[in-house]
PDB file of C-alpha atoms and ligand atoms in Angstrom:
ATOM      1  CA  UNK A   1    -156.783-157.530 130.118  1.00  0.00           C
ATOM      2  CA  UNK A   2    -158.810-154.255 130.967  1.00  0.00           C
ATOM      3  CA  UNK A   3    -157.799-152.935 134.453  1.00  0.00           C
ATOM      4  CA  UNK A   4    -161.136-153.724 135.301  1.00  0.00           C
ATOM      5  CA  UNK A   5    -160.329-157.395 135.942  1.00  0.00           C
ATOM      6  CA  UNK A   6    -156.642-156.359 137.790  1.00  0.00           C
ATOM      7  CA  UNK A   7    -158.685-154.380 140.077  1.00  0.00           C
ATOM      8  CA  UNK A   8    -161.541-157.318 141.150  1.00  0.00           C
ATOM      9  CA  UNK A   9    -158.897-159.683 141.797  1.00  0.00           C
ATOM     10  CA  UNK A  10    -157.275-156.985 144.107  1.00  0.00           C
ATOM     11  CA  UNK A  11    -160.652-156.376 145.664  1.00  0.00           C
ATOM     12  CA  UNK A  12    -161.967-159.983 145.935  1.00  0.00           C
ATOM     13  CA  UNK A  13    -157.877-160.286 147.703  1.00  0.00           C
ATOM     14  CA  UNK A  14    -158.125-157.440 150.143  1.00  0.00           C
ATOM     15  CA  UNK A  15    -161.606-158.606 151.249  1.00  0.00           C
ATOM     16  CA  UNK A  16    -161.144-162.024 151.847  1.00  0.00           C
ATOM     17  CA  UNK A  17    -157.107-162.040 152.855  1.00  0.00           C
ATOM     18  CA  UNK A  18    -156.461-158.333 154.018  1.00  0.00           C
ATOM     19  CA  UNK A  19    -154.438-155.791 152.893  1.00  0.00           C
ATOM     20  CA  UNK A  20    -150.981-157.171 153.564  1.00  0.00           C
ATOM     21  CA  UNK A  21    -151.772-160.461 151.882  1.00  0.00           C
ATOM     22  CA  UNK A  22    -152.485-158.294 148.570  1.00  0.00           C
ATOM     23  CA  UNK A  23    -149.159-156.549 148.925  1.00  0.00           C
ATOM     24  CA  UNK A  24    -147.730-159.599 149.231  1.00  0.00           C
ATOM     25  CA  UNK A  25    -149.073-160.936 146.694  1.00  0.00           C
ATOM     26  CA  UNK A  26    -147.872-157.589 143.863  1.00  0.00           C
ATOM     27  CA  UNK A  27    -144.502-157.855 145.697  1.00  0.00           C
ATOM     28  CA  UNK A  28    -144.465-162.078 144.575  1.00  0.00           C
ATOM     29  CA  UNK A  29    -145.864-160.891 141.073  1.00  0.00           C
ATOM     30  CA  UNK A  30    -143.206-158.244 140.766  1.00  0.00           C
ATOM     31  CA  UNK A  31    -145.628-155.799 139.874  1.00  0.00           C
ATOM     32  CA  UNK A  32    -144.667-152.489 140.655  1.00  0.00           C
ATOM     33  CA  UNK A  33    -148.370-150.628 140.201  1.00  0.00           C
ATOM     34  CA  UNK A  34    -150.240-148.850 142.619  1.00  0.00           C
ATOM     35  CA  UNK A  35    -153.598-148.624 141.442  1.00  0.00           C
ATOM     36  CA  UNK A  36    -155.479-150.444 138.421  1.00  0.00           C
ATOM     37  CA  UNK A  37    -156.989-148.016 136.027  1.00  0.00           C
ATOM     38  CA  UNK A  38    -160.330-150.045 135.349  1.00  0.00           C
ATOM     39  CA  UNK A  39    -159.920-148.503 131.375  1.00  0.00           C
ATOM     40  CA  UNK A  40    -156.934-148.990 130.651  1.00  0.00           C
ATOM     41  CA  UNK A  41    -155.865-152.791 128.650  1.00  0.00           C
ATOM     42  CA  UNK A  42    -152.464-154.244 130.169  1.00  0.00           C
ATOM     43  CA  UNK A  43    -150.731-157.226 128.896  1.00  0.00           C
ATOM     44  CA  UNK A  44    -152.291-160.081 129.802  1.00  0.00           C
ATOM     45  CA  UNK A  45    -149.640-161.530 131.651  1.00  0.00           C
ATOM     46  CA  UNK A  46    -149.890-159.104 134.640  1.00  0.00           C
ATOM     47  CA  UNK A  47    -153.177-161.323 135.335  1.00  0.00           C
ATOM     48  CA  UNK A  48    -151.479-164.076 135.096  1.00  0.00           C
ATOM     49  CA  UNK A  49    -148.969-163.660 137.135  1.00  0.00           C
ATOM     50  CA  UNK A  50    -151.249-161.999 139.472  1.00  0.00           C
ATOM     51  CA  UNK A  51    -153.153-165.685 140.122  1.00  0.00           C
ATOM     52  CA  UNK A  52    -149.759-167.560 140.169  1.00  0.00           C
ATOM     53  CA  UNK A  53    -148.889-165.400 143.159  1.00  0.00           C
ATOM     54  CA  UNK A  54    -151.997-165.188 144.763  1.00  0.00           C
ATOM     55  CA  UNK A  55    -151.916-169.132 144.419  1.00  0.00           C
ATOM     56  CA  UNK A  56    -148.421-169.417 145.593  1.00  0.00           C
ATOM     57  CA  UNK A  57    -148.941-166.717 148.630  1.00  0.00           C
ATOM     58  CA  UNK A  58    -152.686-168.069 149.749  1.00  0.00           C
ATOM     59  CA  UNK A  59    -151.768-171.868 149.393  1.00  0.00           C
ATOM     60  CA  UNK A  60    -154.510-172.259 147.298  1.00  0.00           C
ATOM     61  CA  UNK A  61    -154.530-173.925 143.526  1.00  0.00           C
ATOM     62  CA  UNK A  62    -155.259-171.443 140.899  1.00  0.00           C
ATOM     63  CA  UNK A  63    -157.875-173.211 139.200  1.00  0.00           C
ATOM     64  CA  UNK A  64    -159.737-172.573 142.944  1.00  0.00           C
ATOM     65  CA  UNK A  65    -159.280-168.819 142.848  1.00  0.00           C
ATOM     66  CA  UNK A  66    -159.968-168.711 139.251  1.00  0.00           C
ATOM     67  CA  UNK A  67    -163.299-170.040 140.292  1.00  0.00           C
ATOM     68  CA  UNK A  68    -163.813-168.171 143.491  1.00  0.00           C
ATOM     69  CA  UNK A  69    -163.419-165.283 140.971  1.00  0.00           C
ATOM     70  CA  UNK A  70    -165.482-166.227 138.598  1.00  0.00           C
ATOM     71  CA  UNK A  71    -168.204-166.349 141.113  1.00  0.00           C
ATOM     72  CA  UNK A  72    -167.133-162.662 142.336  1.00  0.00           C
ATOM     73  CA  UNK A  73    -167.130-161.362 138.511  1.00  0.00           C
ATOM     74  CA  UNK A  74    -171.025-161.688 138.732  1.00  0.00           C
ATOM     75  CA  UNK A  75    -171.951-159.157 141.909  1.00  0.00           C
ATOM     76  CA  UNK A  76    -168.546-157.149 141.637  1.00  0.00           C
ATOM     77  CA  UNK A  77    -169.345-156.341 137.157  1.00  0.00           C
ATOM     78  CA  UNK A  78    -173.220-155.204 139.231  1.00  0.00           C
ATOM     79  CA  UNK A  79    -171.770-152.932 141.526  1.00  0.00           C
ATOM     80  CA  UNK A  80    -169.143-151.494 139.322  1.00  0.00           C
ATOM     81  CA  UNK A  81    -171.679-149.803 136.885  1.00  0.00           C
ATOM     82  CA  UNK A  82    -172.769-152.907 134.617  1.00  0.00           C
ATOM     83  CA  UNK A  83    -175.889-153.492 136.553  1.00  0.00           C
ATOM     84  CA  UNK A  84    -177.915-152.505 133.229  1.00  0.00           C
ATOM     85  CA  UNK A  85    -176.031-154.114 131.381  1.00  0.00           C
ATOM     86  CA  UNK A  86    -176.639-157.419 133.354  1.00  0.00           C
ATOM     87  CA  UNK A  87    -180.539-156.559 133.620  1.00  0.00           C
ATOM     88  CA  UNK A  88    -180.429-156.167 129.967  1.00  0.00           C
ATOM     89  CA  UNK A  89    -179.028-159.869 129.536  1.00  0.00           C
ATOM     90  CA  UNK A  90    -182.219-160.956 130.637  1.00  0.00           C
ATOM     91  CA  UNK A  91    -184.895-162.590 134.121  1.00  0.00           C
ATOM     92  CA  UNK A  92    -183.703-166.062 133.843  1.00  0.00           C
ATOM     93  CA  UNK A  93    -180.892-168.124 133.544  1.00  0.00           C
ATOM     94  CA  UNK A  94    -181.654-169.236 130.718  1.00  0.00           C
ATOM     95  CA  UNK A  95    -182.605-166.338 129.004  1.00  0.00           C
ATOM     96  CA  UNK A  96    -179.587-164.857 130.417  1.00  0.00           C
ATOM     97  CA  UNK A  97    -177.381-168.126 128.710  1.00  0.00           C
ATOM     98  CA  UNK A  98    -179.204-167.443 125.481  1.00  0.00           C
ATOM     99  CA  UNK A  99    -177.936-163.611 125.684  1.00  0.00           C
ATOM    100  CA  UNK A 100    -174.510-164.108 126.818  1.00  0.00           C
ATOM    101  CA  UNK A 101    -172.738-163.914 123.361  1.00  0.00           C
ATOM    102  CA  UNK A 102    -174.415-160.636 122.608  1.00  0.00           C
ATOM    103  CA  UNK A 103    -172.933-159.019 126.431  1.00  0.00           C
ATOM    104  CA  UNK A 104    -169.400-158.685 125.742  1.00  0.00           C
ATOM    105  CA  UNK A 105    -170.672-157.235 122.046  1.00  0.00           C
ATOM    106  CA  UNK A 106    -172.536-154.163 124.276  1.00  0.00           C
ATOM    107  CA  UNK A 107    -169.435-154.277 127.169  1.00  0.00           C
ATOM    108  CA  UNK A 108    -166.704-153.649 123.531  1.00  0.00           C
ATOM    109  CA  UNK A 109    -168.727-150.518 123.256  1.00  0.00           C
ATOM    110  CA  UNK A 110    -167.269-149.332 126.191  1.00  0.00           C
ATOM    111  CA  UNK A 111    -163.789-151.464 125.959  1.00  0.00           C
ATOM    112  CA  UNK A 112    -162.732-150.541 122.740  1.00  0.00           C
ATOM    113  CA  UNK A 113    -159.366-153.278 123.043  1.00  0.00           C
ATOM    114  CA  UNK A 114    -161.230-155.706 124.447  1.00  0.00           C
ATOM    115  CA  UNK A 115    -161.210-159.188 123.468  1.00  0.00           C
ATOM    116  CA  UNK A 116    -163.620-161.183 124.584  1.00  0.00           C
ATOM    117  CA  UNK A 117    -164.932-164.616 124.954  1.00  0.00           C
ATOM    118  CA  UNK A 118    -167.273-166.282 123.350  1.00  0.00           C
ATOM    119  CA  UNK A 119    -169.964-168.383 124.852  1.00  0.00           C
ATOM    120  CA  UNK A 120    -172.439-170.817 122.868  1.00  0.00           C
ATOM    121  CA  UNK A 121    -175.340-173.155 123.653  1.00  0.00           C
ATOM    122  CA  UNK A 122    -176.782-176.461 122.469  1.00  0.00           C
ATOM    123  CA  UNK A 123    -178.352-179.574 123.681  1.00  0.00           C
ATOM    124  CA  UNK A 124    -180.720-177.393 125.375  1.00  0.00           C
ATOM    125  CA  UNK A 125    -183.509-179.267 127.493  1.00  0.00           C
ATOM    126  CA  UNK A 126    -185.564-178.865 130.328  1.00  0.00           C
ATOM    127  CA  UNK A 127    -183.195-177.668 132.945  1.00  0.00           C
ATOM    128  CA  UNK A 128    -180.228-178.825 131.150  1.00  0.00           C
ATOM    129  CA  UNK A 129    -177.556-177.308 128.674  1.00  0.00           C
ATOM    130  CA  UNK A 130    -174.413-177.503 126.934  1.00  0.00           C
ATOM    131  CA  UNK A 131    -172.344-174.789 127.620  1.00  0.00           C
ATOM    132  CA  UNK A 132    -169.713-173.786 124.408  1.00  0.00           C
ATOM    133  CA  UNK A 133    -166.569-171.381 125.738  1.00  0.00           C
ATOM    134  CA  UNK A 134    -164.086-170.227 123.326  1.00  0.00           C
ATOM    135  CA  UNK A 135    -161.313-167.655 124.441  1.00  0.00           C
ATOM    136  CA  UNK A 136    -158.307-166.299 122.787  1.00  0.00           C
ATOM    137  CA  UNK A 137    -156.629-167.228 126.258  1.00  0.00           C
ATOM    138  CA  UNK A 138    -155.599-170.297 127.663  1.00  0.00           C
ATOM    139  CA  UNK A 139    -156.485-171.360 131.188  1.00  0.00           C
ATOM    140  CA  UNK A 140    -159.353-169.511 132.156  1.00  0.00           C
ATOM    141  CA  UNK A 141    -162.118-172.306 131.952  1.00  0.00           C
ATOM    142  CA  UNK A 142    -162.348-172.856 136.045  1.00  0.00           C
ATOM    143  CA  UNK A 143    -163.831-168.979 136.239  1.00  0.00           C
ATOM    144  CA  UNK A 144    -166.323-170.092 133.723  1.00  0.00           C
ATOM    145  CA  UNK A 145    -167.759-172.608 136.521  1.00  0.00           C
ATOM    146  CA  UNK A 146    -167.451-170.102 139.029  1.00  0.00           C
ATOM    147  CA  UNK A 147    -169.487-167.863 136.788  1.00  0.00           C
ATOM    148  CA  UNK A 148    -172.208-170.237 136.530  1.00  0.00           C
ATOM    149  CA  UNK A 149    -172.395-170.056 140.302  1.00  0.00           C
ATOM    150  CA  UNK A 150    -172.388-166.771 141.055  1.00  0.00           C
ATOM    151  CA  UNK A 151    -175.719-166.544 138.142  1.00  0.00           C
ATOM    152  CA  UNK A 152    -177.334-169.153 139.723  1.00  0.00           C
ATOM    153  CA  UNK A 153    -177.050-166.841 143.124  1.00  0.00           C
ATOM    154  CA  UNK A 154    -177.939-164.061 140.789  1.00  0.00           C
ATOM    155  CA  UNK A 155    -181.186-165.905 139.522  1.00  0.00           C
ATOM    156  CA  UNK A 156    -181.896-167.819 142.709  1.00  0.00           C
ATOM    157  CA  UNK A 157    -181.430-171.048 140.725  1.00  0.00           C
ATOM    158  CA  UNK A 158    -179.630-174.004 142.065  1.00  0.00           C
ATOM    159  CA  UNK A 159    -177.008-175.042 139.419  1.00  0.00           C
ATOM    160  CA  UNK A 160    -174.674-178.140 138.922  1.00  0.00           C
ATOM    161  CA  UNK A 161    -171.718-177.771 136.306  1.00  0.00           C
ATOM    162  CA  UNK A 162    -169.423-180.516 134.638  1.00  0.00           C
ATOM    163  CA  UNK A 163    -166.861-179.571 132.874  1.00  0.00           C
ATOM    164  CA  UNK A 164    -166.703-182.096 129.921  1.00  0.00           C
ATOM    165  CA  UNK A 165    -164.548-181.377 127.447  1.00  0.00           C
ATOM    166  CA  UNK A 166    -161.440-179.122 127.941  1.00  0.00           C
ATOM    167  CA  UNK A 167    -159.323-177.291 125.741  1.00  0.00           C
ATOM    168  CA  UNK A 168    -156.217-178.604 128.376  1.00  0.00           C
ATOM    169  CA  UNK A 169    -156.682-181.848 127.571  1.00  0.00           C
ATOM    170  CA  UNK A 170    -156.673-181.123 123.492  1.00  0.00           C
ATOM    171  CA  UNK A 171    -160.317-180.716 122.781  1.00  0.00           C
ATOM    172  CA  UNK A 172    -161.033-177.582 120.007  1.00  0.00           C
ATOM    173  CA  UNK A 173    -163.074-175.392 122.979  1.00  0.00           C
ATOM    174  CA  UNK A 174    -164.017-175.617 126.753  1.00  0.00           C
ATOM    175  CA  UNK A 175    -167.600-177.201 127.072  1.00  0.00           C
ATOM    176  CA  UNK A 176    -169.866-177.796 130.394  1.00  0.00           C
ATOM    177  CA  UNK A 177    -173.070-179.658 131.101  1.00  0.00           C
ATOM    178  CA  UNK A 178    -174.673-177.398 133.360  1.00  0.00           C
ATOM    179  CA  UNK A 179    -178.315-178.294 135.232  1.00  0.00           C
ATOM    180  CA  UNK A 180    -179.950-175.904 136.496  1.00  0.00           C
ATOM    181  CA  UNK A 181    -183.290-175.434 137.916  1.00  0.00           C
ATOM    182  CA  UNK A 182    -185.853-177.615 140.009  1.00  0.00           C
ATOM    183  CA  UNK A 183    -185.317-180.250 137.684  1.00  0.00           C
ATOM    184  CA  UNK A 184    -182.398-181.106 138.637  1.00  0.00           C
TER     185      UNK A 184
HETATM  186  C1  LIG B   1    -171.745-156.484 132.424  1.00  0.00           C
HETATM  187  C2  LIG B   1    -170.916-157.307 132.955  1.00  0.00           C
HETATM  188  C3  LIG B   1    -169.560-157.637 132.369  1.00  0.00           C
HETATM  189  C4  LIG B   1    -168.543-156.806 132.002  1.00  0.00           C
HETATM  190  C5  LIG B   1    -168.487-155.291 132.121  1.00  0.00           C
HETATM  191  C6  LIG B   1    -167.470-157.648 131.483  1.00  0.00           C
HETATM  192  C7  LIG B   1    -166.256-157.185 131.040  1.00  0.00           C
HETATM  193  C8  LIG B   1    -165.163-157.969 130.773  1.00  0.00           C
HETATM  194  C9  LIG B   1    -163.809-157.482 130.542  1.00  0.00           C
HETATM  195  C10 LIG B   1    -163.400-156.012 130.506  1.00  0.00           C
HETATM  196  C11 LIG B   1    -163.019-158.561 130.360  1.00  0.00           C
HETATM  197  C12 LIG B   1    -161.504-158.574 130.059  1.00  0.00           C
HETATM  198  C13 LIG B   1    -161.255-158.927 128.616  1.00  0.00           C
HETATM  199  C14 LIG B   1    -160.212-158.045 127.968  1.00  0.00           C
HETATM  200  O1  LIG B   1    -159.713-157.094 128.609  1.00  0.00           O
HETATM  201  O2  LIG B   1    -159.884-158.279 126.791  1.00  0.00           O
HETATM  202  C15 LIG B   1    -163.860-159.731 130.491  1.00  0.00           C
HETATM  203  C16 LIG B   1    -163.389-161.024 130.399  1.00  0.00           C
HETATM  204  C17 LIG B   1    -164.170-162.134 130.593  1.00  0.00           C
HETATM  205  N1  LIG B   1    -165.526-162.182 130.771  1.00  0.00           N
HETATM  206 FE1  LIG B   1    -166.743-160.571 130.985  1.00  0.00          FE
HETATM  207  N2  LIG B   1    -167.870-158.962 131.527  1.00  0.00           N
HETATM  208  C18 LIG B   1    -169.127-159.008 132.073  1.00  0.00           C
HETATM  209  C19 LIG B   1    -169.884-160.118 132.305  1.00  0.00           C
HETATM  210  C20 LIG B   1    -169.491-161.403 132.043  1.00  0.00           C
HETATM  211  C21 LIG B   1    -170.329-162.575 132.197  1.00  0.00           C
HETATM  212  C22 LIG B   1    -171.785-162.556 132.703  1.00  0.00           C
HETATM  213  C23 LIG B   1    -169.578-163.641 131.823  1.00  0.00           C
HETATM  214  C24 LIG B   1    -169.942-165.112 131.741  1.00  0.00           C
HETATM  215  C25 LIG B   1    -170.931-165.669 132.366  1.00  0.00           C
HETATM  216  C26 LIG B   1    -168.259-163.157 131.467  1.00  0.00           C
HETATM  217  C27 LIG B   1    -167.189-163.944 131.095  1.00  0.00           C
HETATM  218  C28 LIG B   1    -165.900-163.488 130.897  1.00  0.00           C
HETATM  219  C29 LIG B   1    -164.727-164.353 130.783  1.00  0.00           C
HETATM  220  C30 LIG B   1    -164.692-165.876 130.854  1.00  0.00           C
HETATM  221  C31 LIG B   1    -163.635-163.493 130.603  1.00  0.00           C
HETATM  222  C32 LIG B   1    -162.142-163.882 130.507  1.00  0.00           C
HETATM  223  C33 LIG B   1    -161.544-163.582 129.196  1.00  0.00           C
HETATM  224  C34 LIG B   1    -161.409-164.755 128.255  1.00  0.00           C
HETATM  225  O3  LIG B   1    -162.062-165.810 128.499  1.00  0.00           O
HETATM  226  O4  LIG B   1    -160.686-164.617 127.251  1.00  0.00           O
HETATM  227  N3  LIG B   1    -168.255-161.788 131.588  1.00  0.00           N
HETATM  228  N4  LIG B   1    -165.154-159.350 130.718  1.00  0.00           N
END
């Protein structure tokens, strides 16, 4: 994955767990790199093993940091440049939902290697929706609930997610009932 991603996990570490706790952590993945070029794609595994030794080193289940990072993806993507790019996704959740497929299509402009999700809706009602996630990557559907948390922050909208069907358990894709909204 893009450096990009390398570099929020080491940010959302230092800031919550300190400085050591990150070295640690490189040192556990046996990752000899200094510094994360946000353009530059590395194998995906140097994520991976990132998480599995910020799980082992923290104490804390990776499907937990996956989602404490999800949440993080939201304001760190805003501060890193994207902010537009957000904006541009729309001034609701909803609308935002209904945009997200085309985001990653703007972000590949700029991420030529990238390969990103893809996100669908249906069952769309008042307040409620079915969320669709399909990834080349396995693993990865606890930062999709964290990412529905940190755009509720985003949009001042209280949300509740489910995840309902997962690709873990066999099912084709990842899918989550989120409500969202007064209606709730
Ligand atoms: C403008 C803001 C954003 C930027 C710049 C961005 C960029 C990226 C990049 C560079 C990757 C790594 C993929 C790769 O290297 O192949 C990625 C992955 C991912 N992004 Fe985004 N993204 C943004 C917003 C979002 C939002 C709003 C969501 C969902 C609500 C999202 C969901 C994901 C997920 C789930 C992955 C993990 C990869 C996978 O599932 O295969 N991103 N994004």
């Amino acid at each position: 994955m893009y450096g990009l991603v390398n570099r929020a996990v080491e940010d959302l570490v230092r800031e919550r767990f300190g400085p050591e706790a990150w070295e640690r952590i490189k040192h556990r993945a046996g990752l000899d790199i200094d510094l994360f070029i946000s353009m530059d794609a590395y194998p995906d595994d140097v994520t991976y093993r990132l998480v599995g030794a910020a799980s082992e080193e923290l104490g804390v289940p990776a499907a937990q940091l996956l989602e404490a990072f999800g949440e993080y993806w939201i304001l760190y993507t805003a501060e890193q440049g994207y902010g537009e790019l957000l904006r541009m996704g729309g001034s609701s959740l909803l609308e935002f939902l209904q945009n997200l497929h085309d985001l990653h299509s703007h972000v590949a402009l700029s991420f030529p290697h990238l390969q990103p999700p893809s996100f669908w809706l249906s069952d769309v009602s008042e307040g409620n929706a079915r969320l669709h996630y399909q990834s080349s990557r396995a693993g990865l559907a606890p930062m999709v609930v964290g990412l529905w948390k940190g755009l509720g922050r985003r949009f001042a909208t209280p949300v509740v997610v489910e995840h309902a069907c997962r690709r873990d358990d066999g099912a084709e894709h990842d899918e989550f009932l989120v409500r969202f909204g007064a209606a709730q």
